[in-house]
Short mmCIF file of C-alpha atoms in Angstrom, two decimals:
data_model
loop_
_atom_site.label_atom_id
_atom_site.label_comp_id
_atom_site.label_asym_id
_atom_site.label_seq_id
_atom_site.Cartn_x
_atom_site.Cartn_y
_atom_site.Cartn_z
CA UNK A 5 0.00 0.00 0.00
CA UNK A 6 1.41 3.57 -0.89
CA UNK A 7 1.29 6.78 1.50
CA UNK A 8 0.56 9.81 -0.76
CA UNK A 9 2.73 12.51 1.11
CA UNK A 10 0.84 15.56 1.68
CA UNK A 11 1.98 17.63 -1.42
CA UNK A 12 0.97 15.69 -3.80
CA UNK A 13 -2.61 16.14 -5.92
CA UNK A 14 -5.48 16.44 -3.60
CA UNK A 15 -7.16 12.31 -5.00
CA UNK A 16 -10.71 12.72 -6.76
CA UNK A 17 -13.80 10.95 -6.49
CA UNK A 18 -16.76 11.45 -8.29
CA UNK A 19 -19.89 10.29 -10.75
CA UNK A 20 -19.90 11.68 -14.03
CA UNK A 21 -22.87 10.68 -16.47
CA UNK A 22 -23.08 10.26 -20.28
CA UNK A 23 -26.09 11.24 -21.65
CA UNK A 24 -27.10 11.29 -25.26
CA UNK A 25 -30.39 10.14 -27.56
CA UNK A 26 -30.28 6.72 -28.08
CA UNK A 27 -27.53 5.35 -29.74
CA UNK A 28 -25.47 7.75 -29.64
CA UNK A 29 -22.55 5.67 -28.20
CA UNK A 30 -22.90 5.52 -24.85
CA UNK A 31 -22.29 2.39 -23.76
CA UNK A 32 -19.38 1.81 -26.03
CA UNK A 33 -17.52 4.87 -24.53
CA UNK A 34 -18.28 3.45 -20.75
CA UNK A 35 -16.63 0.18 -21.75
CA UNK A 36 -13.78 1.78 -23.80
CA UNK A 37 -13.19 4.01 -20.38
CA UNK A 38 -13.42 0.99 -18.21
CA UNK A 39 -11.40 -1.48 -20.16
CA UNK A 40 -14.15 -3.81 -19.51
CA UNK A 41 -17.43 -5.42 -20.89
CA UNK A 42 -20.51 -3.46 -18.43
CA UNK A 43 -22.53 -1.50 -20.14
CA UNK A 44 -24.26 -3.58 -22.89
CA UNK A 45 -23.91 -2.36 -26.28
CA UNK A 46 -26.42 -3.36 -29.43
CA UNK A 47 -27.00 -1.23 -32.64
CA UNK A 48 -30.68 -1.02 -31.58
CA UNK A 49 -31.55 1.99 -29.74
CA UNK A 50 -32.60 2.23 -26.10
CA UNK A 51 -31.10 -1.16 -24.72
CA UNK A 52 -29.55 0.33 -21.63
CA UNK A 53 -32.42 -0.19 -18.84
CA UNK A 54 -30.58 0.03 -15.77
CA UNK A 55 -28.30 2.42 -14.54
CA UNK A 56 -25.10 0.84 -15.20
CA UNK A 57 -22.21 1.83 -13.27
CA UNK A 58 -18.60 1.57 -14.66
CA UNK A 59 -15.45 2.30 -12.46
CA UNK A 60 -12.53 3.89 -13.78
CA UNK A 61 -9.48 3.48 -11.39
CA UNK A 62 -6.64 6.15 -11.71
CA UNK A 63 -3.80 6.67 -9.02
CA UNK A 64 -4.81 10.55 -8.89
CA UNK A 65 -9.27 10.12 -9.05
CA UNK A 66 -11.81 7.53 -9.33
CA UNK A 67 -14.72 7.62 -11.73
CA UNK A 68 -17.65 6.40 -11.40
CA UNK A 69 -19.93 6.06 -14.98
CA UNK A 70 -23.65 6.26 -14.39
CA UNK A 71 -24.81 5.08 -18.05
CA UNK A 72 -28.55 6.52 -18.56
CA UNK A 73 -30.97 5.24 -20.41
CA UNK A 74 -30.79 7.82 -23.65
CA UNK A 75 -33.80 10.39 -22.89
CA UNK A 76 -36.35 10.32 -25.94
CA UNK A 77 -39.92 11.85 -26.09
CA UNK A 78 -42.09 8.79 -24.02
CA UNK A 79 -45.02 6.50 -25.27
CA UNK A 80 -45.19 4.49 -23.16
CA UNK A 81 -45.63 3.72 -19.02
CA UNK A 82 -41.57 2.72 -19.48
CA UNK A 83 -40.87 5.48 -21.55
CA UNK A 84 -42.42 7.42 -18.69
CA UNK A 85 -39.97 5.82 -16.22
CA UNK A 86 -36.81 5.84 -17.71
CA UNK A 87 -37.29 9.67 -18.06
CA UNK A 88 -37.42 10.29 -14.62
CA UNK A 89 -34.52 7.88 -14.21
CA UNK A 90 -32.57 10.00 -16.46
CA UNK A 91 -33.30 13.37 -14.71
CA UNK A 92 -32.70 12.29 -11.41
CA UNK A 93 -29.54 10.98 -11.93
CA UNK A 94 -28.52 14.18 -14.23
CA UNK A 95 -29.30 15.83 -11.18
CA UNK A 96 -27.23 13.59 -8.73
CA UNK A 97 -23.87 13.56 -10.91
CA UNK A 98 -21.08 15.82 -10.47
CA UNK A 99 -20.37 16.04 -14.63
CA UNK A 100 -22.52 15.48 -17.62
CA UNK A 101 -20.84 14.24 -20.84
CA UNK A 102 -23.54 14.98 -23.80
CA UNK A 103 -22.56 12.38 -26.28
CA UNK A 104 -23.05 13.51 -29.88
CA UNK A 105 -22.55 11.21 -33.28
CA UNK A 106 -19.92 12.42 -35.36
CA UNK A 107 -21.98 10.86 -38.28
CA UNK A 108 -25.23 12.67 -37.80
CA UNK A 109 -25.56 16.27 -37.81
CA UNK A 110 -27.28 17.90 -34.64
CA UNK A 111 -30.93 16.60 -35.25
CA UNK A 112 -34.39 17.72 -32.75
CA UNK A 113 -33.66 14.77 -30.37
CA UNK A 114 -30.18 16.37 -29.84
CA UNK A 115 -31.93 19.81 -29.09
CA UNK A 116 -34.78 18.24 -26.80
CA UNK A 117 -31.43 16.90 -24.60
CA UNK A 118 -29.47 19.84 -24.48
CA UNK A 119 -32.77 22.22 -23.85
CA UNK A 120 -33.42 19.93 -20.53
CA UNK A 121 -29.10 20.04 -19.91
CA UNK A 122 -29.54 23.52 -20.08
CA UNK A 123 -32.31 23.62 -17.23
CA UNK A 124 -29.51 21.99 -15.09
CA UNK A 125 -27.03 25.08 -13.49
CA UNK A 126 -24.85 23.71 -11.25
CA UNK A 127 -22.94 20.80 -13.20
CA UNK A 128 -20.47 21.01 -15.63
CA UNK A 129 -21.10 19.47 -18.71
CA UNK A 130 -18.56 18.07 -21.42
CA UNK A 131 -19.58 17.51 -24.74
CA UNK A 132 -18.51 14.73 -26.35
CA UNK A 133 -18.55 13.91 -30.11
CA UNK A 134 -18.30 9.93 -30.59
CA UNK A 135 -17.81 7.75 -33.43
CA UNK A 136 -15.03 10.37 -34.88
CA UNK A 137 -13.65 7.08 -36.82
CA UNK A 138 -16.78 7.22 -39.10
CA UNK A 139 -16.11 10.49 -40.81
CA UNK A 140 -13.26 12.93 -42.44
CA UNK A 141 -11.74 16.15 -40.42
CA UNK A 142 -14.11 18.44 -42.79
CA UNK A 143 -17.45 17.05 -41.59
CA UNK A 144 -15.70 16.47 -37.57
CA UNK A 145 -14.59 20.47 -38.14
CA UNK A 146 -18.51 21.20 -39.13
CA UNK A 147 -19.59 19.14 -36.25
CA UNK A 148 -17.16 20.63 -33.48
CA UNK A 149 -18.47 24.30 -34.84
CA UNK A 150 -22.48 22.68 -34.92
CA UNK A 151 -21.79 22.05 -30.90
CA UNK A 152 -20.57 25.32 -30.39
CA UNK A 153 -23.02 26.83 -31.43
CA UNK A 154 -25.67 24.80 -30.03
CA UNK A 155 -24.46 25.83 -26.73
CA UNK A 156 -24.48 29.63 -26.79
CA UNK A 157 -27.71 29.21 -28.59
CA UNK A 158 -29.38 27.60 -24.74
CA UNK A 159 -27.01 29.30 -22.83
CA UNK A 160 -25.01 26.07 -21.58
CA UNK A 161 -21.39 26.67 -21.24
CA UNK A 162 -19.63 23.68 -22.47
CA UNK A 163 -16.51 22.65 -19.40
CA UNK A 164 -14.96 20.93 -22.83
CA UNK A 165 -15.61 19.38 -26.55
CA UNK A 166 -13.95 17.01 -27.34
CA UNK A 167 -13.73 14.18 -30.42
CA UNK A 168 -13.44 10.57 -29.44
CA UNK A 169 -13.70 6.95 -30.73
CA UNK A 170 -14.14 4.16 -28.41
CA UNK A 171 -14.01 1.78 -31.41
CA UNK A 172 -10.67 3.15 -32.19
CA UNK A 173 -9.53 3.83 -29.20
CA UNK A 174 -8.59 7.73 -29.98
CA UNK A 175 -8.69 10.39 -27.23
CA UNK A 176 -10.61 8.14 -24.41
CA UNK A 177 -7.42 8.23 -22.04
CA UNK A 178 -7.63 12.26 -22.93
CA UNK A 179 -11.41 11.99 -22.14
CA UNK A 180 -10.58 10.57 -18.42
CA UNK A 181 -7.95 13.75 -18.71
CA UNK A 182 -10.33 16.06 -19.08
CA UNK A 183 -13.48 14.48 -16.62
CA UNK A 184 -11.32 14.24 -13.44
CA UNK A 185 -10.49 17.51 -12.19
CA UNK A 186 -14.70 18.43 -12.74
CA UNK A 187 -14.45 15.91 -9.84
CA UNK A 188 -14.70 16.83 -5.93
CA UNK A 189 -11.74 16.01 -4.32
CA UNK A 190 -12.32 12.85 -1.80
CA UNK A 191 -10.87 9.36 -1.16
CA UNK A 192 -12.43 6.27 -3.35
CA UNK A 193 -15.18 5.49 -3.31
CA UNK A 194 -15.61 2.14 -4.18
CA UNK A 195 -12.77 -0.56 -3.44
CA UNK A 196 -9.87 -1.16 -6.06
CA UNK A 197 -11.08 -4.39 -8.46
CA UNK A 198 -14.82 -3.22 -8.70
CA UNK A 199 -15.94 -2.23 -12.28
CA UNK A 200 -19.39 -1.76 -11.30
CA UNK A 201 -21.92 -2.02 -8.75
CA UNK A 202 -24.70 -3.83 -10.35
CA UNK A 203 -25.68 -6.47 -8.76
CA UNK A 204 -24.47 -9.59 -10.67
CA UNK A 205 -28.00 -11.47 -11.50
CA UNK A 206 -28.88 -7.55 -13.04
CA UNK A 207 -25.72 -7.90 -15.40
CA UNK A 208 -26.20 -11.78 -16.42
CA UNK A 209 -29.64 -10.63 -16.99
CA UNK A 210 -28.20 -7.60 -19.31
CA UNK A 211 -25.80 -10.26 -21.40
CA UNK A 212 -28.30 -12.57 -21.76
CA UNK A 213 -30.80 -9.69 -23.21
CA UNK A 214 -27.87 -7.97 -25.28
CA UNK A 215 -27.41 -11.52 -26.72
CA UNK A 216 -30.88 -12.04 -27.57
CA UNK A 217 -31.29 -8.67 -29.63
CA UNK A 218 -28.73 -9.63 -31.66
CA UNK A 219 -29.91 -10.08 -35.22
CA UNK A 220 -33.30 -9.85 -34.16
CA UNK A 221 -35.97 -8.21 -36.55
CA UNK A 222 -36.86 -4.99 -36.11
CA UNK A 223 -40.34 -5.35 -34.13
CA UNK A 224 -38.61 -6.87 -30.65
CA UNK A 225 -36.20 -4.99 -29.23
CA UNK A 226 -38.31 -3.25 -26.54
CA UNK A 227 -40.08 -6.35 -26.52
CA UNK A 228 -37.56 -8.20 -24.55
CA UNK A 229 -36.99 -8.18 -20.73
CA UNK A 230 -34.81 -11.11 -18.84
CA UNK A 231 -34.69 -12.52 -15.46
CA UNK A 232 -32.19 -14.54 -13.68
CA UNK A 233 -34.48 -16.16 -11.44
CA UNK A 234 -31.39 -17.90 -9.50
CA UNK A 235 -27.38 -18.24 -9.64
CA UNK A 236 -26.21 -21.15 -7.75
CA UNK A 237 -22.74 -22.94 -7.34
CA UNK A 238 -23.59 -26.95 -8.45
CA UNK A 239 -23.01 -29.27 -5.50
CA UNK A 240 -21.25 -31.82 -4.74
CA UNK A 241 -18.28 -30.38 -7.54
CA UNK A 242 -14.65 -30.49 -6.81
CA UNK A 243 -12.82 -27.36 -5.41
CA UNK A 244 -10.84 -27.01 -8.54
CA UNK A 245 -13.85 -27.26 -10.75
CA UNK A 246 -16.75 -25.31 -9.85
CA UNK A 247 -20.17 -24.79 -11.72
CA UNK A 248 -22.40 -22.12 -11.34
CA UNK A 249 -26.09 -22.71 -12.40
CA UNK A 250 -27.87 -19.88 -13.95
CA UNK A 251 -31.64 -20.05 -14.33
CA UNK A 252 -33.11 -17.14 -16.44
CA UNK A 253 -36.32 -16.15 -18.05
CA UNK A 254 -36.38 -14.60 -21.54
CA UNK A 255 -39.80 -12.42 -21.13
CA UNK A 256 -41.76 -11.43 -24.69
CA UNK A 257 -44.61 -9.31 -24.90
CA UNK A 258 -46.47 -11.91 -27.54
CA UNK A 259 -47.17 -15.47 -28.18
CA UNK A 260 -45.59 -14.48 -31.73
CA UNK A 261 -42.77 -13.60 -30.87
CA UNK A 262 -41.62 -16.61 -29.26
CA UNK A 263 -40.85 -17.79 -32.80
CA UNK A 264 -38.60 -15.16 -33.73
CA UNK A 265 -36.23 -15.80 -30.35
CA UNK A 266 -36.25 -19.30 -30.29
CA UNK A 267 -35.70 -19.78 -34.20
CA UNK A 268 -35.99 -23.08 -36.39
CA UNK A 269 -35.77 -26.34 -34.13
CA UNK A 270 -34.47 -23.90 -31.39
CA UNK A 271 -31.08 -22.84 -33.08
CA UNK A 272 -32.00 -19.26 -32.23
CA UNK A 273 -32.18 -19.60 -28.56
CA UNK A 274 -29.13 -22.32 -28.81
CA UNK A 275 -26.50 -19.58 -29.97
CA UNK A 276 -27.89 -16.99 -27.70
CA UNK A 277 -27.35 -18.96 -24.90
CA UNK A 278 -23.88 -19.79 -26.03
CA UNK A 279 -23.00 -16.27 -27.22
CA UNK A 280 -23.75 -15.05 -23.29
CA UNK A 281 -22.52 -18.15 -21.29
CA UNK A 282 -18.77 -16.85 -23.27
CA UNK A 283 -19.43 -13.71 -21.35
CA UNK A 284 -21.17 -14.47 -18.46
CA UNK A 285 -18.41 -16.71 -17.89
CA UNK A 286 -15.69 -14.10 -18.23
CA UNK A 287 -17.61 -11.32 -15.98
CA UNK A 288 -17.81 -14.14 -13.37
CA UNK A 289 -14.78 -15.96 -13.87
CA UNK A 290 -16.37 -19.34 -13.59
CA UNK A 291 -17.61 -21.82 -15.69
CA UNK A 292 -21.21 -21.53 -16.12
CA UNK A 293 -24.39 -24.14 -16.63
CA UNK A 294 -27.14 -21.60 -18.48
CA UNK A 295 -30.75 -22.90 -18.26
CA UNK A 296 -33.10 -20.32 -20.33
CA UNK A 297 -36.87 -20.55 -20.90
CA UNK A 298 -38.90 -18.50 -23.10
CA UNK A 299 -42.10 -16.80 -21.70
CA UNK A 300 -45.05 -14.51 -22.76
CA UNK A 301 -45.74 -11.62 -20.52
CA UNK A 302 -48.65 -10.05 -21.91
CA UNK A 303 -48.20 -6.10 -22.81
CA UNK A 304 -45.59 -6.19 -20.09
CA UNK A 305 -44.37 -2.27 -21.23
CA UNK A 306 -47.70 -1.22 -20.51
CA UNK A 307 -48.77 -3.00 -17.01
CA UNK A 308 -47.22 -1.62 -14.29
CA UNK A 309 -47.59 -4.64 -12.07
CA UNK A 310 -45.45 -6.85 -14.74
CA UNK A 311 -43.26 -3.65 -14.89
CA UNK A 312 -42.31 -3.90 -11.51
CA UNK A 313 -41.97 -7.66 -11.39
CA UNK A 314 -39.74 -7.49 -14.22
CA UNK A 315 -37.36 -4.94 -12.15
CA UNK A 316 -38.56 -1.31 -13.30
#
């Protein structure tokens, strides 16, 4: 254990929060910050349902991501919801990075973010322009300028902007950089190896879900909620080679739909459970039995009684 002497840099400790319309890279740049798999990531909008934390350990600061749900106008009971998730944590967070495409210009679900940011005073708020690897320096220059201007237009004073790719790795270490010192100074706040605090049957339940959107059509992706109903260590296995069970439900709003996610003689459901048991396995660091079951919760977005048995 080292003893910082006195006149070194005062350590930070803090939450910082990306926030963004819906795929606008969110989850990508928590993981590329993190080093590690937390936040899931799918091309389909709006997968992030919990409030994913991901820890980023420096000798000099700690930072903790809170990864919101992207805020988008609501039609539903769980549109409702994640809203107020989103502004409550906005509120709670001692930095805001507003994560902006590259690849799309500044479009009205951009504006409907950074009109709410602006209600916001107090915190400082970085703005961050992702997927830089997708275009040329001309239409990055336009986009920088686009930003710019967006914020004396509301009034919000950007703290930074700054281009990043978490695909390509450019300017996330500089990212950190910049995010720390918006930090209050303060020892850790969570111990050393945590990445997150999510419980662990809440992040089996998220790789398991990211794995069945994959390659999905188009009509299911809010259609699909999972719960790991239990996690438990096989008996009666040797020391040196455990087994963990994992029972979990994949939930679908239709009878139809069961079709889609179990595919032709069950192949579907076959490589989704092998596609997450890889990294199940490799968040838990044990080798892993996966049980998964198919079921029809009936209009679950729209019942609040099977929202809040399915967690929200």
């Amino acid at each position: 254990m080292s003893v910082r002497t006195e006149s070194s840099a005062a350590h930070r400790a803090g939450f910082a929060c990306f926030v963004g319309r819906p795929n606008a890279g969110k989850s990508t740049l928590t993981n590329a910050l993190v080093g590690t798999k937390v936040a899931i990531t799918s091309n389909r909008p709006q997968t992030t349902r919990h409030t994913v934390r991901g820890i980023v350990h420096r000798p000099d600061a700690q930072l903790v991501l809170v990864d919101t749900p992207g805020l988008h106008k609501p039609r539903t009971l769980l549109g409702e919801r994640l809203n107020d998730v989103v502004r409550t944590t906005w509120s709670e967070v001692d930095v805001i990075g507003f994560c902006l495409p590259a690849d799309q210009k500044i479009g009205p679900g951009d504006r409907y973010i950074a009109g709410e940011l602006a209600e916001i005073k107090k915190t400082p708020k970085v703005a961050i322009v992702t997927k830089t690897d997708l275009v040329d320096s001309k239409t990055l220059a336009a986009q920088l300028i686009a930003i710019d201007q967006l914020g004396k237009e509301l009034g919000i004073e950007w703290a930074e902007i700054i281009p990043v790719s978490a695909v390509g790795d450019t300017q996330v270490s500089l990212l950190a950089d910049l995010l720390v010192p918006l930090l209050p100074e303060g020892p850790a706040l969570y111990p050393e190896g945590d990445l997150t605090d999510e419980p662990e049957q809440v992040m089996v339940a998220e790789l398991i879900r990211e794995a069945a959107l994959e390659g999905v059509r188009d009509e299911l992706p809010h259609s699909i909620a999972v719960v790991v109903e239990e996690m438990l260590p096989r008996a009666d296995r040797p020391a040196d080679k455990p087994l963990l069970d994992v029972h979990a439900n994949v939930y679908i709003e239709r009878p139809s739909q069961k079709g889609i996610i179990i595919g032709p003689k069950g192949k579907r459901l076959k490589e989704v459970g092998t596609k997450s048991r890889k990294h199940i396995e490799a968040l838990l660091g044990t080798p892993v039995f996966l049980d998964l079951h198919v079921k029809v919760a009936k209009d679950w977005q729209r019942d609040p009684k099977q929202l809040r048995k399915l967690g929200f």
